[in-house]
Amino acid sequence: MSPVFRILGPVTVLEEGREIPIGAPRLRTLLAALLVNANQTTSAAELVQWLWDGEPPAQPQRALHSAVSRLRGLIGPELGLRHQAGGYRLEVDPGDLDLCQFRELTAAGTADALTEALRLWQGEPLTGAHDSAVVRDKRAVLQEEWLRAAEQLVDARLALREYADLIPELTSLTKRYPLRERFWAQLMLALHKSSRQAEALAAYEELAALLREELGIDPGEEIRRLHSAVLNGPDETPWQVHRQLPADIGDFVGRQDEVAAIVEHLTEAAVPVITISGPPGVGKTALAVRAAHLLKDRYPDGQWFLGEVDAVPPADKRVLILLDDAKDAEQVRRLLDARNSAVLVTSRSELALEGAFGTTLAVLAPGEAIELLRAVLGAERVEHDPQATADLAELCGYLPLALRIAAGHLALRPGEPIAAYADHLRGNNRLLDLARRGDHDAAVEAAWTPW
């Protein structure tokens, strides 16, 4: 089993839940440098800078080689550290490094994903590495990523109208980061939306005094506009641009005709509304997300990802709205008044909406199903046993959800032949075997229930 690494706090290595002690600060610093640059080559010169901070030993290359050997000896053969021309490369599965997990979650952009991303932080990043200039610089870069994710999460929660709940958190953030104007703007908006205008104005005055005293400048344009809106009343609140689309599907396959039709309709239709229907697990959301990413630049006033409709953009705004898993047409109708916006709706039912373009998804074609398995498992593994791959695709009913779950199981067992896994499914309850562990809502048994 490969080790698990943590750098968003103390530099830590875990093996089957047990911490591997790395006593020497220089070795922790070396590991930190390799993990910050995981899956790419870090030059020997950069590693020397990390380890000796401008005061290298007489033979830095030999000293670096010695440190690398000691690190390998501590962690063992599972450490995927490779020597490459001019430096070293540490191969890490994204799920085994908290920094990779953090970046994937922040890219998803939803409130739940951002909350999970920030939970990965266990204190000051790179704790235990040398307090050198290069470590301090990299720590500042990582802390800036944390701040941007925190701001992004607040934006997502503001879009969900969690104004009162956010006020204590934003008050604390403005105390910790008093020169971060974005937190002050978010606090003012939360106070304003909670009908606490006097406190919103007081927050502005506090920030203005602080900026004049510390930097000799006035607040920026965004927060000045917000101050003016608070003075003029709730109807003048400036528009907040929210970008909430989940990350695009990197291994999206097939559905090219459907993607092209959706993009064409949303580009040209007078009332751009798309409905995507089909049974659970058939890939409705994946198709909608792919199309939305292709179109998002046309909608500069925001991209919303909704589970229910609680607000409609003004007629003068261009917003791309993705309403996922709508229950009925009535849930969608009020969005038809968003004249310059576009609406993408997924639903298990075929929705009758006047002027909407509808598409109903079936399972993938056999070739597309095999291509999906290839995208997840890699061409070499699939081409090693093409018949077993075709059999597995058929056992999954060519359903994208079932295919992804099966491929996910195989990805965790790189040594298991595809044929052996397919035989296992034939001889057992394949619906149970393809259920996501701990996620009953996404179980394939539920996905294959008649709709």
XYZ file of N, CA, C and O in Angstrom, residues 177-370:
776
model
N -7.360 38.749 9.162
C -6.776 39.272 7.919
C -7.340 40.678 7.676
O -8.140 40.882 6.753
N -6.935 41.648 8.480
C -7.590 42.963 8.455
C -7.403 43.737 7.162
O -8.186 44.645 6.876
N -6.401 43.403 6.350
C -6.182 44.136 5.104
C -6.759 43.388 3.890
O -6.552 43.820 2.750
N -7.484 42.310 4.137
C -8.099 41.529 3.044
C -9.476 42.120 2.761
O -10.479 41.787 3.393
N -9.555 43.005 1.784
C -10.793 43.742 1.537
C -11.961 42.835 1.159
O -13.117 43.151 1.445
N -11.657 41.697 0.520
C -12.748 40.821 0.091
C -13.554 40.324 1.281
O -14.791 40.245 1.216
N -12.895 39.967 2.368
C -13.624 39.521 3.551
C -14.502 40.643 4.117
O -15.621 40.399 4.574
N -14.004 41.884 4.093
C -14.804 43.011 4.568
C -16.039 43.201 3.678
O -17.137 43.474 4.179
N -15.857 43.078 2.365
C -16.995 43.234 1.450
C -18.038 42.147 1.709
O -19.249 42.411 1.721
N -17.571 40.914 1.931
C -18.508 39.826 2.200
C -19.227 40.041 3.536
O -20.424 39.754 3.655
N -18.493 40.540 4.541
C -19.122 40.821 5.829
C -20.176 41.920 5.684
O -21.297 41.800 6.218
N -19.845 42.981 4.955
C -20.812 44.054 4.755
C -22.068 43.546 4.049
O -23.194 43.896 4.422
N -21.881 42.684 3.044
C -23.037 42.159 2.315
C -23.894 41.285 3.233
O -25.129 41.373 3.210
N -23.248 40.416 4.040
C -24.008 39.558 4.952
C -24.784 40.392 5.967
O -25.949 40.098 6.273
N -24.151 41.453 6.496
C -24.843 42.329 7.441
C -26.005 43.052 6.763
O -27.116 43.147 7.303
N -25.747 43.558 5.581
C -26.767 44.289 4.828
C -27.977 43.396 4.539
O -29.137 43.804 4.733
N -27.712 42.156 4.088
C -28.799 41.227 3.769
C -29.523 40.751 5.028
O -30.622 40.203 4.927
N -28.894 40.932 6.197
C -29.540 40.578 7.465
C -30.228 41.779 8.101
O -30.565 41.745 9.288
N -30.401 42.848 7.314
C -31.046 44.084 7.789
C -30.281 44.726 8.945
O -30.871 45.285 9.870
N -28.971 44.648 8.882
C -28.108 45.264 9.894
C -27.247 46.328 9.218
O -26.025 46.272 9.200
N -27.957 47.291 8.592
C -27.279 48.302 7.789
C -26.278 49.135 8.596
O -25.191 49.465 8.106
N -26.641 49.497 9.835
C -25.742 50.320 10.644
C -24.417 49.607 10.881
O -23.338 50.218 10.802
N -24.475 48.301 11.139
C -23.239 47.543 11.358
C -22.446 47.397 10.058
O -21.208 47.389 10.082
N -23.148 47.279 8.930
C -22.448 47.207 7.644
C -21.694 48.495 7.368
O -20.536 48.480 6.928
N -22.329 49.641 7.660
C -21.659 50.934 7.471
C -20.502 51.094 8.451
O -19.442 51.640 8.092
N -20.669 50.616 9.684
C -19.588 50.699 10.671
C -18.392 49.856 10.234
O -17.231 50.238 10.448
N -18.663 48.694 9.619
C -17.573 47.853 9.117
C -16.782 48.584 8.037
O -15.549 48.528 8.000
N -17.507 49.285 7.168
C -16.825 50.059 6.125
C -15.934 51.131 6.738
O -14.775 51.310 6.324
N -16.434 51.857 7.709
C -15.654 52.926 8.338
C -14.426 52.361 9.044
O -13.347 52.958 9.018
N -14.579 51.186 9.661
C -13.437 50.547 10.327
C -12.357 50.179 9.315
O -11.163 50.408 9.542
N -12.780 49.604 8.185
C -11.814 49.252 7.144
C -11.149 50.493 6.576
O -9.921 50.522 6.386
N -11.937 51.535 6.278
C -11.377 52.750 5.689
C -10.322 53.362 6.607
O -9.241 53.780 6.153
N -10.609 53.420 7.915
C -9.648 53.978 8.864
C -8.386 53.121 8.916
O -7.257 53.644 8.969
N -8.551 51.813 8.889
C -7.403 50.903 8.942
C -6.513 51.059 7.713
O -5.276 51.130 7.822
N -7.125 51.139 6.534
C -6.334 51.271 5.302
C -5.598 52.605 5.256
O -4.446 52.673 4.803
N -6.253 53.664 5.712
C -5.565 54.974 5.730
C -4.386 54.946 6.694
O -3.313 55.463 6.386
N -4.576 54.324 7.855
C -3.518 54.310 8.869
C -2.361 53.411 8.462
O -1.192 53.766 8.629
N -2.678 52.220 7.925
C -1.631 51.244 7.631
C -0.963 51.475 6.279
O 0.247 51.295 6.142
N -1.761 51.853 5.265
C -1.240 51.913 3.901
C -1.379 53.282 3.251
O -0.851 53.496 2.153
N -2.139 54.169 3.865
C -2.347 55.483 3.273
C -3.204 55.461 2.026
O -3.026 56.295 1.128
N -4.148 54.515 1.932
C -5.007 54.386 0.753
C -6.463 54.314 1.189
O -6.776 54.106 2.360
N -7.359 54.481 0.216
C -8.795 54.339 0.457
C -9.244 52.937 0.056
O -8.548 52.243 -0.714
N -10.414 52.495 0.507
C -10.938 51.193 0.074
C -11.089 51.135 -1.440
O -11.272 52.159 -2.120
N -11.060 49.911 -1.983
C -11.149 49.715 -3.421
C -12.544 49.968 -3.960
O -13.511 50.160 -3.219
N -12.651 49.907 -5.301
C -13.900 50.264 -5.975
C -15.047 49.345 -5.585
O -16.177 49.796 -5.366
N -14.785 48.024 -5.486
C -15.863 47.079 -5.181
C -16.516 47.411 -3.845
O -17.752 47.486 -3.729
N -15.700 47.647 -2.834
C -16.282 47.873 -1.505
C -16.885 49.270 -1.403
O -17.841 49.496 -0.654
N -16.391 50.215 -2.188
C -17.018 51.549 -2.211
C -18.407 51.469 -2.830
O -19.355 52.125 -2.367
N -18.563 50.651 -3.898
C -19.882 50.464 -4.502
C -20.845 49.813 -3.514
O -22.016 50.177 -3.433
N -20.340 48.849 -2.777
C -21.176 48.187 -1.787
C -21.601 49.159 -0.688
O -22.752 49.159 -0.246
N -20.674 50.027 -0.273
C -20.978 51.050 0.744
C -22.091 51.962 0.242
O -23.055 52.273 0.969
N -21.991 52.347 -1.015
C -23.025 53.198 -1.598
C -24.367 52.480 -1.651
O -25.424 53.078 -1.382
N -24.329 51.176 -1.974
C -25.573 50.412 -2.047
C -26.236 50.300 -0.682
O -27.463 50.377 -0.563
N -25.432 50.117 0.367
C -25.996 50.044 1.716
C -26.646 51.375 2.081
O -27.737 51.421 2.666
N -25.996 52.477 1.730
C -26.556 53.802 2.019
C -27.874 54.027 1.286
O -28.803 54.645 1.817
N -27.975 53.498 0.052
C -29.145 53.766 -0.784
C -30.283 52.782 -0.577
O -31.357 52.952 -1.145
N -30.028 51.720 0.191
C -31.112 50.785 0.467
C -30.898 49.454 -0.205
O -30.041 49.301 -1.087
N -31.682 48.448 0.147
C -31.461 47.079 -0.304
C -31.588 46.871 -1.798
O -30.975 45.986 -2.357
N -32.378 47.717 -2.479
C -32.560 47.512 -3.917
C -31.318 47.846 -4.720
O -31.227 47.509 -5.894
N -30.353 48.524 -4.092
C -29.157 48.943 -4.812
C -27.968 48.019 -4.575
O -26.845 48.364 -4.901
N -28.195 46.866 -3.934
C -27.089 45.951 -3.672
C -26.435 45.539 -4.991
O -27.117 45.090 -5.910
N -25.106 45.674 -5.121
C -24.447 45.336 -6.388
C -24.543 43.851 -6.695
O -24.624 43.013 -5.801
N -24.548 43.542 -7.955
C -24.667 42.161 -8.406
C -23.427 41.369 -8.014
O -22.299 41.803 -8.194
N -23.631 40.181 -7.479
C -22.541 39.279 -7.114
C -22.423 38.190 -8.182
O -23.397 37.486 -8.461
N -21.256 38.055 -8.761
C -21.025 37.021 -9.769
C -20.613 35.733 -9.058
O -19.582 35.689 -8.391
N -21.421 34.686 -9.196
C -21.138 33.400 -8.575
C -20.824 32.374 -9.668
O -21.581 32.225 -10.622
N -19.700 31.696 -9.508
C -19.278 30.674 -10.472
C -19.288 29.328 -9.736
O -18.345 28.992 -9.031
N -20.364 28.567 -9.925
C -20.606 27.385 -9.100
C -20.564 26.065 -9.858
O -20.869 25.027 -9.283
N -20.193 26.101 -11.132
C -20.201 24.845 -11.886
C -19.236 23.840 -11.277
O -18.125 24.195 -10.893
N -19.637 22.568 -11.191
C -18.667 21.532 -10.820
C -17.555 21.471 -11.867
O -17.700 21.966 -12.987
N -16.442 20.854 -11.484
C -15.333 20.698 -12.426
C -15.796 19.890 -13.643
O -16.640 18.993 -13.535
N -15.241 20.242 -14.799
C -15.565 19.506 -16.012
C -15.089 18.052 -15.871
O -14.159 17.759 -15.121
N -15.739 17.159 -16.600
C -15.407 15.736 -16.528
C -14.214 15.475 -17.442
O -14.325 15.533 -18.669
N -13.065 15.178 -16.850
C -11.856 15.016 -17.647
C -11.900 13.835 -18.589
O -11.316 13.874 -19.673
N -12.588 12.745 -18.186
C -12.651 11.546 -19.026
C -14.022 11.379 -19.669
O -14.494 10.272 -19.897
N -14.675 12.487 -19.981
C -15.978 12.462 -20.651
C -15.814 11.841 -22.035
O -14.935 12.225 -22.808
N -16.678 10.880 -22.359
C -16.609 10.240 -23.676
C -18.016 10.172 -24.264
O -19.019 10.180 -23.549
N -18.078 10.081 -25.592
C -19.358 9.943 -26.284
C -20.203 11.203 -26.193
O -19.748 12.281 -25.842
N -21.483 11.069 -26.582
C -22.475 12.145 -26.490
C -22.088 13.380 -27.311
O -22.573 14.476 -27.023
N -21.252 13.218 -28.318
C -20.804 14.393 -29.057
C -21.945 15.092 -29.790
O -22.001 16.324 -29.858
N -22.866 14.322 -30.349
C -24.009 14.927 -31.050
C -24.881 15.709 -30.065
O -25.358 16.806 -30.377
N -25.095 15.129 -28.885
C -25.919 15.817 -27.881
C -25.253 17.101 -27.413
O -25.907 18.136 -27.256
N -23.939 17.049 -27.186
C -23.216 18.255 -26.770
C -23.353 19.347 -27.826
O -23.652 20.507 -27.518
N -23.141 18.977 -29.084
C -23.213 19.963 -30.170
C -24.606 20.575 -30.265
O -24.757 21.798 -30.460
N -25.646 19.742 -30.112
C -27.023 20.252 -30.206
C -27.335 21.207 -29.058
O -27.983 22.248 -29.245
N -26.876 20.879 -27.855
C -27.128 21.748 -26.699
C -26.417 23.088 -26.876
O -27.006 24.158 -26.669
N -25.170 23.044 -27.270
C -24.406 24.286 -27.450
C -25.055 25.145 -28.531
O -25.204 26.361 -28.376
N -25.463 24.516 -29.633
C -26.096 25.275 -30.721
C -27.389 25.928 -30.252
O -27.635 27.115 -30.522
N -28.205 25.194 -29.520
C -29.491 25.747 -29.091
C -29.298 26.891 -28.096
O -29.949 27.938 -28.218
N -28.406 26.699 -27.135
C -28.208 27.759 -26.152
C -27.526 28.984 -26.752
O -27.602 30.071 -26.199
N -26.889 28.803 -27.874
C -26.239 29.931 -28.550
C -27.217 30.723 -29.399
O -27.131 31.939 -29.501
N -28.209 30.014 -29.985
C -29.041 30.664 -30.989
C -30.495 30.886 -30.579
O -31.168 31.756 -31.133
N -31.009 30.144 -29.607
C -32.437 30.208 -29.304
C -32.822 31.519 -28.625
O -32.051 32.092 -27.854
N -34.036 31.976 -28.923
C -34.533 33.202 -28.285
C -34.798 32.965 -26.806
O -34.593 33.842 -25.977
N -35.307 31.777 -26.455
C -35.519 31.402 -25.053
C -34.669 30.157 -24.813
O -35.124 29.025 -25.008
N -33.418 30.336 -24.425
C -32.497 29.197 -24.365
C -32.726 28.327 -23.128
O -32.205 28.583 -22.051
N -33.536 27.287 -23.311
C -33.820 26.330 -22.242
C -33.594 24.929 -22.793
O -34.108 24.583 -23.851
N -32.835 24.129 -22.054
C -32.541 22.753 -22.449
C -33.002 21.830 -21.340
O -32.737 22.078 -20.156
N -33.682 20.742 -21.678
C -33.992 19.708 -20.693
C -33.298 18.418 -21.114
O -33.327 18.033 -22.283
N -32.652 17.779 -20.158
C -31.957 16.513 -20.393
C -32.595 15.487 -19.474
O -32.507 15.603 -18.245
N -33.264 14.501 -20.039
C -33.961 13.507 -19.229
C -33.369 12.134 -19.465
O -32.659 11.884 -20.443
N -33.697 11.217 -18.549
C -33.203 9.856 -18.660
C -33.142 9.211 -17.293
O -33.283 9.875 -16.262
N -32.901 7.908 -17.254
C -32.882 7.182 -15.978
C -31.668 7.568 -15.139
O -30.695 8.122 -15.655
N -31.693 7.281 -13.841
C -30.539 7.574 -12.991
C -29.285 6.854 -13.495
O -29.354 5.714 -13.950
N -28.157 7.546 -13.403
C -26.886 6.934 -13.759
C -26.547 6.965 -15.223
O -25.489 6.473 -15.629
N -27.413 7.542 -16.063
C -27.182 7.512 -17.506
C -26.239 8.626 -17.965
O -25.828 8.649 -19.118
N -25.914 9.570 -17.079
C -24.934 10.610 -17.422
C -25.529 11.965 -17.734
O -24.903 12.774 -18.421
N -26.720 12.249 -17.203
C -27.376 13.536 -17.500
C -26.554 14.706 -16.958
O -26.328 15.687 -17.671
N -26.141 14.613 -15.707
C -25.399 15.722 -15.105
C -24.051 15.906 -15.782
O -23.619 17.040 -16.019
N -23.372 14.802 -16.095
C -22.073 14.905 -16.770
C -22.208 15.625 -18.107
O -21.378 16.479 -18.463
N -23.264 15.292 -18.869
C -23.502 15.959 -20.149
C -23.788 17.439 -19.939
O -23.248 18.299 -20.656
N -24.622 17.764 -18.955
C -24.962 19.166 -18.700
C -23.733 19.962 -18.276
O -23.537 21.102 -18.720
N -22.900 19.372 -17.426
C -21.692 20.069 -16.959
C -20.730 20.294 -18.125
O -20.143 21.370 -18.260
N -20.570 19.284 -18.984
C -19.664 19.450 -20.138
C -20.151 20.595 -21.035
O -19.374 21.470 -21.434
N -21.449 20.615 -21.356
C -21.990 21.678 -22.203
C -21.860 23.041 -21.516
O -21.522 24.044 -22.165
N -22.117 23.090 -20.212
C -22.042 24.362 -19.483
C -20.630 24.944 -19.522
O -20.458 26.157 -19.678
N -19.621 24.089 -19.391
C -18.243 24.601 -19.445
C -17.900 25.145 -20.832
O -17.129 26.105 -20.945
N -18.460 24.556 -21.868
C -18.211 25.065 -23.218
C -18.882 26.421 -23.445
O -18.453 27.198 -24.305
N -19.921 26.714 -22.667
C -20.719 27.924 -22.880
C -20.475 29.019 -21.854
O -20.969 30.132 -22.010
N -19.752 28.727 -20.780
C -19.733 29.626 -19.628
C -19.202 31.022 -19.950
O -19.643 32.005 -19.333
N -18.290 31.138 -20.915
C -17.748 32.460 -21.240
C -18.805 33.385 -21.848
O -18.617 34.607 -21.868
N -19.905 32.818 -22.352
C -20.984 33.635 -22.916
C -21.868 34.248 -21.824
O -22.729 35.069 -22.117
N -21.650 33.825 -20.578
C -22.517 34.263 -19.480
C -21.659 34.857 -18.359
O -21.402 34.217 -17.338
N -21.209 36.103 -18.571
C -20.234 36.711 -17.641
C -20.806 37.070 -16.281
O -20.051 37.358 -15.352
N -22.136 37.062 -16.138
C -22.736 37.453 -14.856
C -22.889 36.282 -13.895
O -23.475 36.428 -12.814
N -22.363 35.126 -14.256
C -22.333 34.014 -13.326
C -22.781 32.707 -13.939
O -23.406 32.672 -15.001
N -22.403 31.622 -13.256
C -22.870 30.284 -13.608
C -23.351 29.642 -12.310
O -22.573 29.476 -11.371
N -24.638 29.310 -12.267
C -25.250 28.773 -11.056
C -25.470 27.274 -11.208
O -25.914 26.796 -12.254
N -25.212 26.537 -10.131
C -25.484 25.103 -10.079
C -26.471 24.895 -8.941
O -26.143 25.068 -7.770
N -27.726 24.552 -9.276
C -28.809 24.558 -8.298
C -29.445 23.186 -8.149
O -29.532 22.419 -9.099
N -29.899 22.921 -6.920
C -30.738 21.755 -6.678
C -32.202 22.132 -6.606
O -33.083 21.295 -6.758
N -32.458 23.411 -6.350
C -33.825 23.935 -6.360
C -33.751 25.418 -6.699
O -32.707 26.059 -6.558
N -34.858 25.973 -7.134
C -34.892 27.360 -7.569
C -35.323 28.247 -6.402
O -36.430 28.105 -5.891
N -34.429 29.133 -5.957
C -34.812 30.074 -4.908
C -34.594 31.524 -5.322
O -34.841 32.435 -4.547
N -34.102 31.737 -6.538
C -33.905 33.102 -7.036
C -33.837 33.049 -8.559
O -33.468 32.033 -9.144
N -34.208 34.159 -9.182
C -34.161 34.278 -10.636
C -33.303 35.490 -10.985
O -33.476 36.559 -10.389
N -32.349 35.362 -11.915
C -31.528 36.518 -12.274
C -32.375 37.631 -12.882
O -33.374 37.358 -13.564
N -31.995 38.887 -12.667
C -32.704 39.997 -13.325
C -32.616 39.882 -14.844
O -31.722 39.226 -15.378
N -33.529 40.536 -15.508
C -33.589 40.440 -16.968
C -32.354 41.002 -17.647
O -32.044 40.626 -18.782
N -31.633 41.922 -16.965
C -30.460 42.531 -17.600
C -29.182 41.745 -17.355
O -28.096 42.185 -17.751
N -29.262 40.581 -16.708
C -28.073 39.786 -16.421
C -28.036 38.529 -17.287
O -29.070 37.947 -17.622
N -26.810 38.141 -17.646
C -26.594 36.927 -18.430
C -25.967 35.872 -17.518
O -24.776 35.920 -17.226
N -26.810 34.938 -17.080
C -26.378 33.898 -16.153
C -26.684 32.539 -16.774
O -27.744 32.344 -17.369
N -25.756 31.607 -16.642
C -25.967 30.229 -17.072
C -26.407 29.428 -15.843
O -25.677 29.346 -14.858
N -27.602 28.854 -15.896
C -28.184 28.162 -14.743
C -28.282 26.679 -15.053
O -28.902 26.285 -16.048
N -27.676 25.861 -14.212
C -27.795 24.411 -14.348
C -28.612 23.922 -13.161
O -28.151 23.941 -12.017
N -29.849 23.522 -13.429
C -30.758 22.993 -12.408
C -30.706 21.472 -12.484
O -31.152 20.880 -13.469
N -30.149 20.844 -11.459
C -29.888 19.407 -11.503
C -30.997 18.619 -10.812
O -31.399 18.937 -9.692
N -31.489 17.581 -11.511
C -32.477 16.643 -10.969
C -33.793 17.331 -10.606
O -34.311 17.170 -9.490
N -34.340 18.089 -11.548
C -35.640 18.723 -11.326
C -36.726 17.660 -11.224
O -36.718 16.662 -11.943
N -37.687 17.909 -10.325
C -38.752 16.924 -10.103
C -39.877 17.043 -11.129
O -40.477 16.057 -11.533
N -40.197 18.288 -11.538
C -41.307 18.482 -12.466
C -41.119 19.803 -13.195
O -40.233 20.606 -12.873
N -41.969 20.054 -14.193
C -41.869 21.258 -15.016
C -42.138 22.517 -14.203
O -41.568 23.580 -14.474
N -43.006 22.409 -13.199
C -43.360 23.585 -12.406
C -42.142 24.172 -11.707
O -42.032 25.377 -11.519
N -41.210 23.302 -11.320
C -39.992 23.757 -10.645
C -39.138 24.629 -11.561
O -38.358 25.441 -11.091
N -39.317 24.466 -12.854
C -38.463 25.160 -13.825
C -39.120 26.432 -14.357
O -38.425 27.365 -14.784
N -40.441 26.541 -14.307
C -41.142 27.585 -15.052
C -40.688 28.995 -14.677
O -40.572 29.856 -15.549
N -40.454 29.239 -13.399
C -40.102 30.609 -13.024
C -38.762 31.040 -13.612
O -38.500 32.232 -13.768
N -37.901 30.070 -13.982
C -36.622 30.424 -14.596
C -36.808 30.934 -16.022
O -35.894 31.556 -16.582
N -37.960 30.674 -16.621
C -38.189 31.117 -17.999
C -38.285 32.630 -18.093
O -38.223 33.193 -19.184
N -38.448 33.303 -16.952
C -38.500 34.768 -16.959
C -37.118 35.410 -16.984
O -37.005 36.628 -17.088
N -36.072 34.604 -16.820
C -34.705 35.136 -16.848
C -34.303 35.335 -18.309
O -33.634 34.508 -18.923
N -34.704 36.467 -18.887
C -34.737 36.643 -20.339
C -33.384 36.496 -21.024
O -33.298 35.963 -22.116
N -32.317 37.022 -20.424
C -31.013 36.977 -21.077
C -30.138 35.854 -20.553
O -28.966 35.769 -20.899
N -30.707 35.018 -19.695
C -29.951 33.905 -19.144
C -30.292 32.626 -19.902
O -31.184 32.601 -20.737
N -29.530 31.569 -19.612
C -29.771 30.262 -20.229
C -29.975 29.241 -19.131
O -29.402 29.349 -18.051
N -30.805 28.243 -19.410
C -31.186 27.263 -18.397
C -30.934 25.857 -18.937
O -31.428 25.498 -20.007
N -30.170 25.087 -18.173
C -29.938 23.672 -18.454
C -30.577 22.884 -17.317
O -30.256 23.115 -16.145
N -31.470 21.957 -17.631
C -32.196 21.218 -16.600
C -31.994 19.722 -16.821
O -32.141 19.230 -17.945
N -31.644 18.991 -15.765
C -31.639 17.539 -15.833
C -32.795 17.011 -14.996
O -33.151 17.583 -13.971
N -33.383 15.915 -15.458
C -34.533 15.349 -14.752
C -34.709 13.892 -15.145
O -34.381 13.494 -16.275
N -35.244 13.111 -14.219
C -35.570 11.733 -14.544
C -36.833 11.655 -15.401
O -37.094 10.636 -16.039
N -37.613 12.723 -15.396
C -38.860 12.759 -16.162
C -38.693 13.652 -17.383
O -37.892 14.589 -17.373
N -39.443 13.365 -18.422
C -39.463 14.249 -19.579
C -40.346 15.443 -19.241
O -41.539 15.291 -18.963
N -39.769 16.631 -19.273
C -40.467 17.839 -18.849
C -41.084 18.537 -20.050
O -40.405 18.811 -21.046
N -42.358 18.858 -19.959
C -43.057 19.562 -21.042
C -42.963 21.057 -20.768
O -43.678 21.604 -19.935
N -42.044 21.727 -21.471
C -41.849 23.167 -21.302
C -41.903 23.828 -22.670
O -41.151 23.447 -23.577
N -42.777 24.798 -22.818
C -42.943 25.473 -24.100
C -41.654 26.179 -24.507
O -41.068 26.934 -23.730
N -41.201 25.911 -25.716
C -40.012 26.561 -26.238
C -38.710 25.913 -25.838
O -37.643 26.338 -26.292
N -38.755 24.876 -24.991
C -37.527 24.226 -24.543
C -37.079 23.168 -25.549
O -37.902 22.537 -26.223
N -35.790 23.004 -25.645
C -35.220 21.930 -26.458
C -34.947 20.752 -25.518
O -34.268 20.900 -24.510
N -35.502 19.588 -25.826
C -35.357 18.434 -24.944
C -34.570 17.323 -25.580
O -34.673 17.081 -26.796
N -33.778 16.641 -24.779
C -33.073 15.458 -25.246
C -33.172 14.390 -24.176
O -33.086 14.678 -22.977
N -33.407 13.154 -24.601
C -33.512 12.025 -23.682
C -32.312 11.114 -23.895
O -32.037 10.691 -25.025
N -31.608 10.822 -22.810
C -30.398 10.011 -22.908
C -30.708 8.543 -22.703
O -31.464 8.167 -21.800
N -30.095 7.718 -23.536
C -30.097 6.275 -23.339
C -28.713 5.865 -22.839
O -27.830 6.709 -22.637
N -28.514 4.591 -22.623
C -27.192 4.124 -22.217
C -26.208 4.353 -23.370
O -26.600 4.634 -24.511
N -24.926 4.202 -23.085
C -23.901 4.406 -24.101
C -23.926 3.283 -25.137
O -24.355 2.155 -24.853
N -23.457 3.595 -26.323
C -23.204 2.553 -27.313
C -22.051 1.686 -26.808
O -21.214 2.150 -26.018
N -21.968 0.421 -27.225
C -20.887 -0.453 -26.734
C -19.493 0.151 -26.914
O -18.664 0.087 -25.997
N -19.232 0.754 -28.066
C -17.915 1.353 -28.285
C -17.639 2.508 -27.342
O -16.509 2.695 -26.855
N -18.660 3.312 -27.052
C -18.489 4.425 -26.124
C -18.260 3.918 -24.704
O -17.467 4.491 -23.948
N -18.951 2.832 -24.334
C -18.750 2.258 -23.002
C -17.318 1.759 -22.832
O -16.685 1.975 -21.789
N -16.790 1.102 -23.858
C -15.404 0.635 -23.796
C -14.452 1.821 -23.737
O -13.449 1.805 -23.013
